Short mmCIF file of C-alpha atoms in Angstrom, two decimals:
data_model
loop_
_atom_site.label_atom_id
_atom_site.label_comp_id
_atom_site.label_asym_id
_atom_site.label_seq_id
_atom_site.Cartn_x
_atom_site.Cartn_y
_atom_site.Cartn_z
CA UNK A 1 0.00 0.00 0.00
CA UNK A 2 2.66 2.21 0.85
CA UNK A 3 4.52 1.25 -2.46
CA UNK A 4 1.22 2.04 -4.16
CA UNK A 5 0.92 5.62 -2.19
CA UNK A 6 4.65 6.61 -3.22
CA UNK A 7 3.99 5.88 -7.12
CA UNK A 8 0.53 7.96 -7.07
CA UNK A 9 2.85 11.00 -5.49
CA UNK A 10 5.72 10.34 -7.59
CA UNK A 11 3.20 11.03 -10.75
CA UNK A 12 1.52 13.80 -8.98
CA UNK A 13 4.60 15.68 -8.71
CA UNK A 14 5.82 14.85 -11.99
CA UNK A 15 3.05 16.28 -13.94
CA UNK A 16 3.49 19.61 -11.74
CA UNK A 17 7.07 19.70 -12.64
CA UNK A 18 6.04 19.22 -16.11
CA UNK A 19 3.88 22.25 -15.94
CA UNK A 20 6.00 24.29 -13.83
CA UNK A 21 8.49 24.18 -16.72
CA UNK A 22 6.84 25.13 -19.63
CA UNK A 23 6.83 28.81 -18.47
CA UNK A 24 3.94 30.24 -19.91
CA UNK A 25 2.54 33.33 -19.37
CA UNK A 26 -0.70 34.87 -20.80
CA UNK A 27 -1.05 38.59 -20.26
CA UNK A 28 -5.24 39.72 -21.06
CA UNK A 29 -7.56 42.27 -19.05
CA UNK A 30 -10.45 39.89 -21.02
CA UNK A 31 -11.62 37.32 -18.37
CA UNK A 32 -11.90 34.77 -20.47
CA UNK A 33 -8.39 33.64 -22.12
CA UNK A 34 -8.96 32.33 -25.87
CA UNK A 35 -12.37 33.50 -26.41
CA UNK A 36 -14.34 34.24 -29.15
CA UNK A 37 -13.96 38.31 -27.98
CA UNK A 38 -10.11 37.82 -27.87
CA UNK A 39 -7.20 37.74 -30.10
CA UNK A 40 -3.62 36.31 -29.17
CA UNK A 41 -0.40 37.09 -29.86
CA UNK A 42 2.29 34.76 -29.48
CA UNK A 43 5.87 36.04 -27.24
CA UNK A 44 9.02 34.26 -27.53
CA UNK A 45 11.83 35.82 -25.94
CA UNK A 46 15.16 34.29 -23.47
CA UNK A 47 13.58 35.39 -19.98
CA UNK A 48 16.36 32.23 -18.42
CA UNK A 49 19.65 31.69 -20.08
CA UNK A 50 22.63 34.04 -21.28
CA UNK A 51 20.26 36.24 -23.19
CA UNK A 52 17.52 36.81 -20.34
CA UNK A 53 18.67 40.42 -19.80
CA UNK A 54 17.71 41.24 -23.17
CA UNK A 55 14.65 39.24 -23.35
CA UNK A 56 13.20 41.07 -20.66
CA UNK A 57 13.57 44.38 -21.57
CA UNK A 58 11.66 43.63 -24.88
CA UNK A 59 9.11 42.27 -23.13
CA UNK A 60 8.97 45.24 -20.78
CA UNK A 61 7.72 46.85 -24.01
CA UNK A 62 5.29 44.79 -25.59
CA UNK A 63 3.55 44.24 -21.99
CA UNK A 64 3.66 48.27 -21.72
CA UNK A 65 2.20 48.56 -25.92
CA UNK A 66 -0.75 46.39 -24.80
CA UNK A 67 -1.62 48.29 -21.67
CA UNK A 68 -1.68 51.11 -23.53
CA UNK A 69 -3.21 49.67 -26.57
CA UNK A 70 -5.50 46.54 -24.92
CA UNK A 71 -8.12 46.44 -27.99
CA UNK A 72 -8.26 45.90 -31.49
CA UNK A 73 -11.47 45.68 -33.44
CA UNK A 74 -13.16 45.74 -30.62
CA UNK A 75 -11.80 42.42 -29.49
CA UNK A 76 -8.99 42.44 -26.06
CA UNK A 77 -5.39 41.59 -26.78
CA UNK A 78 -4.02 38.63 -25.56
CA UNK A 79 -0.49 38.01 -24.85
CA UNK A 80 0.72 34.44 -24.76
CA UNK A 81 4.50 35.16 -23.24
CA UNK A 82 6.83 32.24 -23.76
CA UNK A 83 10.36 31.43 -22.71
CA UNK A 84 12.65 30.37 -25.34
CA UNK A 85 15.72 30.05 -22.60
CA UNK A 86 18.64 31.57 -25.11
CA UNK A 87 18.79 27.92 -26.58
CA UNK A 88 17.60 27.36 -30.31
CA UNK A 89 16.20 24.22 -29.93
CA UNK A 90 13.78 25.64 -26.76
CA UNK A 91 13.19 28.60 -30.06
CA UNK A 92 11.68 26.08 -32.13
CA UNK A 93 9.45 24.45 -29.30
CA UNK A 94 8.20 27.63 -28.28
CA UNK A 95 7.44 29.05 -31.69
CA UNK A 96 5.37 25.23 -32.03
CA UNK A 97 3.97 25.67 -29.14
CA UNK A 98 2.17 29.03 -29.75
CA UNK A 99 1.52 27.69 -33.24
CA UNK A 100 -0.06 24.25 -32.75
CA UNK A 101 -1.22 24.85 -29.12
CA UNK A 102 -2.11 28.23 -28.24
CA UNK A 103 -3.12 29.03 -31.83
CA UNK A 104 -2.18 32.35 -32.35
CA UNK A 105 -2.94 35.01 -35.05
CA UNK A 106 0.63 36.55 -34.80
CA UNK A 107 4.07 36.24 -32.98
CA UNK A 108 6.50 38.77 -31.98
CA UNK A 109 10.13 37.76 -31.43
CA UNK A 110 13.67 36.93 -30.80
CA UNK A 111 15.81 39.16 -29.24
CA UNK A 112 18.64 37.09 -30.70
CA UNK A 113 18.76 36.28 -34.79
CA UNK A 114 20.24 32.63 -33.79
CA UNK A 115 17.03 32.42 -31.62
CA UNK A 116 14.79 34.00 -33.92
CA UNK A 117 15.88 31.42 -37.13
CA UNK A 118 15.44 28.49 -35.11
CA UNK A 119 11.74 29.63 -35.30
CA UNK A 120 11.33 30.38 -39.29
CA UNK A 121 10.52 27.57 -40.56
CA UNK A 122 7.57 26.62 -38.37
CA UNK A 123 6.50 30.26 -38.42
CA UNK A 124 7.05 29.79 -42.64
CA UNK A 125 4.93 26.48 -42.55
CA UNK A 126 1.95 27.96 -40.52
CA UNK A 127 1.92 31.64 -42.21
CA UNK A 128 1.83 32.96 -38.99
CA UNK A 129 2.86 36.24 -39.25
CA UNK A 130 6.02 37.02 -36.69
CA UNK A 131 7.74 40.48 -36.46
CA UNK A 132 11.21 40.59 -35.00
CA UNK A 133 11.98 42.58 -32.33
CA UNK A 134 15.50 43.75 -32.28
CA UNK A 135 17.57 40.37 -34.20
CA UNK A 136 19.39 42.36 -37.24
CA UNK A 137 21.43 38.95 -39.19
CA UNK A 138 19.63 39.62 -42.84
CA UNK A 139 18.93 35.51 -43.13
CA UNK A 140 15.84 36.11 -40.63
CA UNK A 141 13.82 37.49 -42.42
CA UNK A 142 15.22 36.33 -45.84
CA UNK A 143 13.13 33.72 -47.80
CA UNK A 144 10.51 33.33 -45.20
CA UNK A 145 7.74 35.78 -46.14
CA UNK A 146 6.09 35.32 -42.81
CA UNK A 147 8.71 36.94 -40.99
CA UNK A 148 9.66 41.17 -40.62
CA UNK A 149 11.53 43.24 -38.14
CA UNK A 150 11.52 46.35 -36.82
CA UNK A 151 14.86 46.70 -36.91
CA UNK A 152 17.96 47.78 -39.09
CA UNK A 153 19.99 44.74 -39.99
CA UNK A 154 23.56 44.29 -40.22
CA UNK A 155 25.14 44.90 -43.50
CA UNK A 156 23.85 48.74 -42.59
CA UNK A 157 25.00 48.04 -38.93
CA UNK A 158 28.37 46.93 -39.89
CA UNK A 159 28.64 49.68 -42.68
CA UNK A 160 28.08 52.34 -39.62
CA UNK A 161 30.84 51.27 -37.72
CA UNK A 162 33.57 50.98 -39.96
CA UNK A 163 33.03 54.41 -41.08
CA UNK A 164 32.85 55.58 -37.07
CA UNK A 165 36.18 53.46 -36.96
CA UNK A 166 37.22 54.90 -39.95
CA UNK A 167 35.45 58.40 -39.99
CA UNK A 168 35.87 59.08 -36.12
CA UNK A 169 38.45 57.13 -34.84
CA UNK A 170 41.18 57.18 -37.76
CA UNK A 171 41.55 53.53 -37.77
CA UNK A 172 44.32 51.94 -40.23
CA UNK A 173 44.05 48.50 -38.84
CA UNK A 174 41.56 46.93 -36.36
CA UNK A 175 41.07 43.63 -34.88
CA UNK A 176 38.24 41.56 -35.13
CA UNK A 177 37.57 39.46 -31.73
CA UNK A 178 33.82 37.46 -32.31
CA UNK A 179 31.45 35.59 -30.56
CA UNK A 180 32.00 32.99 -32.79
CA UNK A 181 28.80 30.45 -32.08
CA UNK A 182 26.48 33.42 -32.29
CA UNK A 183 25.10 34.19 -36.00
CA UNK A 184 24.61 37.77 -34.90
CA UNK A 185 28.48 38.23 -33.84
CA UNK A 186 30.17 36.63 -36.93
CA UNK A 187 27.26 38.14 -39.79
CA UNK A 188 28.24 41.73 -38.09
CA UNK A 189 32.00 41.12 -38.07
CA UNK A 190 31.57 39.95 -41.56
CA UNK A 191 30.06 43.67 -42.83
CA UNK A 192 32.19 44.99 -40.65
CA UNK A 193 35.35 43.45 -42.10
CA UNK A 194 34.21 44.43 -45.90
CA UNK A 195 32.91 47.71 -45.51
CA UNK A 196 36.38 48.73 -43.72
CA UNK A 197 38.23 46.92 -46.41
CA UNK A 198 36.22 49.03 -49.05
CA UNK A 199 36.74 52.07 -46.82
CA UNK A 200 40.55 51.45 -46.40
CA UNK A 201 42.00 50.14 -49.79
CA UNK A 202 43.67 47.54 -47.67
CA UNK A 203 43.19 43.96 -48.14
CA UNK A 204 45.54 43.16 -44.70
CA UNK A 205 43.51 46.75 -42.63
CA UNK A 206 41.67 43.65 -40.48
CA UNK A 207 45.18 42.51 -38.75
CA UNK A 208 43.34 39.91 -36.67
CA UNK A 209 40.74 37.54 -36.12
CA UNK A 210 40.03 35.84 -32.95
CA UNK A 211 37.03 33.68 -31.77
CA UNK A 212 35.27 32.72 -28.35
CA UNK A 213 32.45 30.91 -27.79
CA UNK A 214 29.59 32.03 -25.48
CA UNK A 215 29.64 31.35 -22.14
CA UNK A 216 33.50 31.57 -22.21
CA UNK A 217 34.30 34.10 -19.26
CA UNK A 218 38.56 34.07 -19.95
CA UNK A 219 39.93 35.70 -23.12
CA UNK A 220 43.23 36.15 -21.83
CA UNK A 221 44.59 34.07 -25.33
CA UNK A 222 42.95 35.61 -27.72
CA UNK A 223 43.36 39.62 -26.10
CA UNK A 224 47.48 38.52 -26.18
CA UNK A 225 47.03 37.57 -29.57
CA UNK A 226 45.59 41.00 -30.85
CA UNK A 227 47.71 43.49 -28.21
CA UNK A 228 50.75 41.85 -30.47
CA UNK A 229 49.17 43.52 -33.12
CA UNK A 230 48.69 46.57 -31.82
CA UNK A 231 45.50 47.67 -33.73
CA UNK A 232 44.28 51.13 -33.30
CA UNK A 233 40.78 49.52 -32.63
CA UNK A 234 39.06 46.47 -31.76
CA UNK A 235 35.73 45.42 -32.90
CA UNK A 236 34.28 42.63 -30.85
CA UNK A 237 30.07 41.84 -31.51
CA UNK A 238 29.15 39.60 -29.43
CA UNK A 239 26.46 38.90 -26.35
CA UNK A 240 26.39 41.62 -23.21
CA UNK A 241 28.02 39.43 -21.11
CA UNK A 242 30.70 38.09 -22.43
CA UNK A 243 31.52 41.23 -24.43
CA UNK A 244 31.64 43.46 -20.77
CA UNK A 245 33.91 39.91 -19.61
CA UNK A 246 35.67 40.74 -22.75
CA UNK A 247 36.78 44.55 -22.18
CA UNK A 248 37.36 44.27 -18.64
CA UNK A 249 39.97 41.69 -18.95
CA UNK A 250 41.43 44.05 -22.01
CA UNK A 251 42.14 47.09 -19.94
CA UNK A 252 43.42 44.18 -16.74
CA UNK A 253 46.15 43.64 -19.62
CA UNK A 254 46.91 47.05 -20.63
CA UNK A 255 45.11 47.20 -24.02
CA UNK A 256 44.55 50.89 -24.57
CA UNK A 257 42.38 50.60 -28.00
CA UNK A 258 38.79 51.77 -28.34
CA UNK A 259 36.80 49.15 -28.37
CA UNK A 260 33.32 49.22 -30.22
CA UNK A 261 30.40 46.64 -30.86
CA UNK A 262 26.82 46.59 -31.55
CA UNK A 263 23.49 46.47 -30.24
CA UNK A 264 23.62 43.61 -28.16
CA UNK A 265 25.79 46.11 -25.76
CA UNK A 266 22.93 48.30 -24.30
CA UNK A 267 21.78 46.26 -21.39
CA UNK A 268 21.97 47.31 -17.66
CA UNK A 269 23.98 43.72 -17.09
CA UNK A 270 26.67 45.20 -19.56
CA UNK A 271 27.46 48.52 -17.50
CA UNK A 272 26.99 46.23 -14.23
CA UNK A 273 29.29 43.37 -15.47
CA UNK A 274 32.07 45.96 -17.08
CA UNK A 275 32.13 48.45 -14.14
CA UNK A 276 34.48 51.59 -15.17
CA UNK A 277 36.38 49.58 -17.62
CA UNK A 278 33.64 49.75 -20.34
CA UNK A 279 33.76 53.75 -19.69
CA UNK A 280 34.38 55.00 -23.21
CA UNK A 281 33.14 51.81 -25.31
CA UNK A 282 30.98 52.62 -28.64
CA UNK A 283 28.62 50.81 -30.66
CA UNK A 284 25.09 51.36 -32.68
CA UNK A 285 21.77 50.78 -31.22
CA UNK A 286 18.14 51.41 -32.66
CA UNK A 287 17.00 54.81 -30.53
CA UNK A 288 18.21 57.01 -28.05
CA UNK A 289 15.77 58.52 -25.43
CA UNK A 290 17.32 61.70 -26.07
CA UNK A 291 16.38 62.65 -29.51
CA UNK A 292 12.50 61.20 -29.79
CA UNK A 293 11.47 60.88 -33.45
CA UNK A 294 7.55 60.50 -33.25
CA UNK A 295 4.83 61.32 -31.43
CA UNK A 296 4.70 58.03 -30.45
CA UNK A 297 8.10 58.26 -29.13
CA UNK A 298 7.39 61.10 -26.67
CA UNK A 299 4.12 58.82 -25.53
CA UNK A 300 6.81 55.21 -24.82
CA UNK A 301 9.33 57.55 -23.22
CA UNK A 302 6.81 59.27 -20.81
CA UNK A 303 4.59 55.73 -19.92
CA UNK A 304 7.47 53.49 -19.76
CA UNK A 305 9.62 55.88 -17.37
CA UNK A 306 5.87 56.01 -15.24
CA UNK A 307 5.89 52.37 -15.74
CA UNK A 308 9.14 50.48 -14.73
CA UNK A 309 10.85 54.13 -13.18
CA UNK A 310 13.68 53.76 -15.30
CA UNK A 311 15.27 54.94 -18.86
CA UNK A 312 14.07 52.79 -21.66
CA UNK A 313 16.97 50.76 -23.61
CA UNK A 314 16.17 50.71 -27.34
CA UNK A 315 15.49 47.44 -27.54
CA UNK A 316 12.25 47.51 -25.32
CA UNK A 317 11.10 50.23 -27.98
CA UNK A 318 11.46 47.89 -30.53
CA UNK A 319 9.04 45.11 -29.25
CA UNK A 320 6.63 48.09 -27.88
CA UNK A 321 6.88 49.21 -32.07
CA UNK A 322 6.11 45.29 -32.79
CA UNK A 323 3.25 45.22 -31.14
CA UNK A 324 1.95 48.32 -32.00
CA UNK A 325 2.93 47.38 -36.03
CA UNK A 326 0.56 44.21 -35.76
CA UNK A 327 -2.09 45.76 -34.11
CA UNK A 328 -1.74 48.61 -37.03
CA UNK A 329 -2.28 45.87 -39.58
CA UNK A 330 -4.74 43.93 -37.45
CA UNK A 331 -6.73 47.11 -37.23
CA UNK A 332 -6.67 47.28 -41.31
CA UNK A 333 -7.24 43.98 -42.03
CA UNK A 334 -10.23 43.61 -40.14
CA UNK A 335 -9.92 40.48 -39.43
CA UNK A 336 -7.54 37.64 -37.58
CA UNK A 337 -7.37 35.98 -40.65
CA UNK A 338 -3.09 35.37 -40.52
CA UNK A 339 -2.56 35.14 -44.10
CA UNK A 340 -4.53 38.52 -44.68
CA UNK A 341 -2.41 39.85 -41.79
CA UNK A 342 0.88 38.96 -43.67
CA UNK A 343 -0.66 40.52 -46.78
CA UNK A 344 -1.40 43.68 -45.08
CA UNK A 345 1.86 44.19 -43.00
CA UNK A 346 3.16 44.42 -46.21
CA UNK A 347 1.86 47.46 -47.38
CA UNK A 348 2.83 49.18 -44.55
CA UNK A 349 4.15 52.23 -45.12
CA UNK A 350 5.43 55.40 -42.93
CA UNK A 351 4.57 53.41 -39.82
CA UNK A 352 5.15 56.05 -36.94
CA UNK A 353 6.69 53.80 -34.09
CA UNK A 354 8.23 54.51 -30.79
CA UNK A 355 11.84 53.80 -31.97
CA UNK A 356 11.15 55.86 -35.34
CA UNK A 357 9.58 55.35 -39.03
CA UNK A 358 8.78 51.89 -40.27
CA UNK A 359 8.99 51.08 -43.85
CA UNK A 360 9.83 47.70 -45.60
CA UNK A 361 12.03 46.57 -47.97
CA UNK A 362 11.80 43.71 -50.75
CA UNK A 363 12.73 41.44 -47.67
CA UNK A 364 10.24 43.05 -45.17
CA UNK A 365 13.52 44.49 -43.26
CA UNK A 366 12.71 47.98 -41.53
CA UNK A 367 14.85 50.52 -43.49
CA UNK A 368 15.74 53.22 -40.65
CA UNK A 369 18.35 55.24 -39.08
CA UNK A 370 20.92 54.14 -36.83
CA UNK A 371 22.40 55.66 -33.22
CA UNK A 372 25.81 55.54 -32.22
CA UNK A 373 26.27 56.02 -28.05
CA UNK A 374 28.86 55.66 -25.73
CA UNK A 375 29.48 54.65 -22.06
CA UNK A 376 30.20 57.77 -20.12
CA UNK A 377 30.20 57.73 -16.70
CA UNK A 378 28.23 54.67 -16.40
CA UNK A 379 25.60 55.20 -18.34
CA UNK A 380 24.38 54.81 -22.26
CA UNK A 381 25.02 58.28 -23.87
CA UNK A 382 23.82 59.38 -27.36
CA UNK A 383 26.43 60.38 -29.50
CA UNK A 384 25.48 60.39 -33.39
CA UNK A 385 22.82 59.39 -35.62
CA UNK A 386 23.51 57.87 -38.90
CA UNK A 387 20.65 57.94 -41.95
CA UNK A 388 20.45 55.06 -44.38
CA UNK A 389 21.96 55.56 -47.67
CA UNK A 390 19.42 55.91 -50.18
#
């Protein structure tokens, strides 16, 4: 009997661990989840893992977009928030998931591109359509007609910094140091690496390339290797973490060299991971709070500060500008019809978002500006703006 007792608690707890760790949450003011007067939309963003930091700020944003906007066609928003755990296998479960279970009418999602192409082709297969939030590598969105972002992507990305590294900084040679198992960190280096080329006339300008692999915390081999060469500055893309790891250990070795990335930089675990050492480091984000470029932007600035009491990062006004780009098209459609959706999104044109003006190109990738800011005195500081070339 006892035996018998043991088994029948065994299972009991099972199936709650089971539950436990599918982390799902729904986010609705309608009392009655999945209804007939609701519509969902689909989250999946790292909220555990190396990329949580990120992952929460953009869901800081959406949460905030559908406070502010709860309605569409007189219907309440749903939000189906899952957690992809910065692992691209837990990507594609979660984009399944909110296909085949929760049955969505749209998705928004990855911080991350790694995490975000895990999820294409089921996304492709169901013609759900999924905006990206802040994941910039061009093979996202490319050949999957489901998919857009918000974002800039990093051919323009890469272009921005050479010329700051060649423009600002009068670099002649620069080493490369990449995250080398994220497709973010080695598509940037990649633009990066061309355009400075192109900018230079010097096929041997890039005097180094060294790799690291995420979740490494010592780079004491590979920052040897490129104070040797004695670039006049260092381009390393690559996740928050490791890239704060990354310039701390730098400056511990006496490497004097700007050091400049890209988006992935602008998290509060960056400037708490880097301390002083990451005073003075550059790289290109999406927005800065302190030149708003909408309407819209004035309205996220003033309800998210009310909101979380904090400065927005630009990422969280990218997945507020998701949100607010499918409810746009939901609100044109007229319907929850997904393949209409996709058809509409489309035609989107001088979309006024949060984190600027949205308009597509042949690959549904936002064409927009860029901002270049810096880490002074412990904090994100706007330095530039940079248009896209026509």
């Amino acid at each position: 009997m006892k035996r018998k007792l043991a088994i029948i608690i065994s299972a009991v707890l099972a199936v709650g661990t089971v539950l436990s760790s599918c982390q799902v949450e729904k986010v609705s003011d309608s009392k009655t989840s999945g209804s007939s007067d609701t519509i969902k939309i689909g989250v999946f963003e790292p909220l555990t893992g190396a990329n949580a930091g990120g992952g929460e700020l953009e869901v800081e944003g959406i949460k905030l977009a559908n406070k502010l906007y709860p309605e569409v066609n007189g219907k309440k928003i749903e939000l189906v928030i899952v957690d992809n755990k910065s692992d691209k296998v837990e990507a594609s479960n979660a984009a399944s998931r909110l296909v085949e279970k929760d049955k969505v009418t749209a998705i928004i999602g990855s911080w991350g591109s790694s995490l975000s192409m895990a999820a294409g082709d089921i996304i492709k297969k169901a013609k759900i359509p999924t905006v990206a939030t802040s994941a910039t590598n061009p093979l996202v969105t490319k050949g999957n007609d489901y998919y857009f972002r918000v974002c800039f992507i990093d051919p323009f990305q890469g272009t921005v910094m050479a010329n700051y590294a060649y423009s600002k900084l009068n670099a002649k040679k620069v080493a490369i140091v990449q995250e080398v198992s994220n497709d973010y960190a080695v598509g940037l280096a990649k633009y990066f690496t061309d355009s400075f080329t192109k900018l230079t006339g010097d096929s041997k300008a890039i005097v180094s390339v060294s790799n690291y692999n995420t979740g490494d915390q010592d780079f004491s081999a590979q920052l040897t290797n490129i104070k040797s060469q004695n670039p006049d500055v260092i381009f390393a893309p690559g996740n928050f973490t490791e890239s704060a790891l990354l310039i701390k250990q730098a400056r511990d070795l006496g490497i004097k060299a700007p050091i400049i990335g890209g988006d992935t930089w602008e998290t509060p675990d960056f400037l708490k991971i880097g301390g002083s050492a990451v005073d003075g480091a550059v790289f290109s984000t999406f927005f800065a709070t302190e030149k708003p470029i909408t309407k819209e932007s004035e309205k996220f600035l003033a309800e998210y500060k009310k909101e979380y009491n904090k400065e927005p990062a630009a990422v969280s006004a990218l997945a507020y500008d998701a949100y607010l780009l499918l409810v746009d098209g939901l609100k044109r459609t007229g319907s929850e019809d997904s393949v209409k959706l996709r058809d509409e999104l489309v035609k989107t044109k001088d979309f006024q978002g949060a984190a600027g003006v949205v308009n597509f190109d042949e690959d549904r990738n936002a064409v927009k500006s860029a901002v270049i800011k810096q880490v002074k005195d412990g904090k994100f500081t706007y330095l530039d703006i940079i248009e896209p070339t026509k």
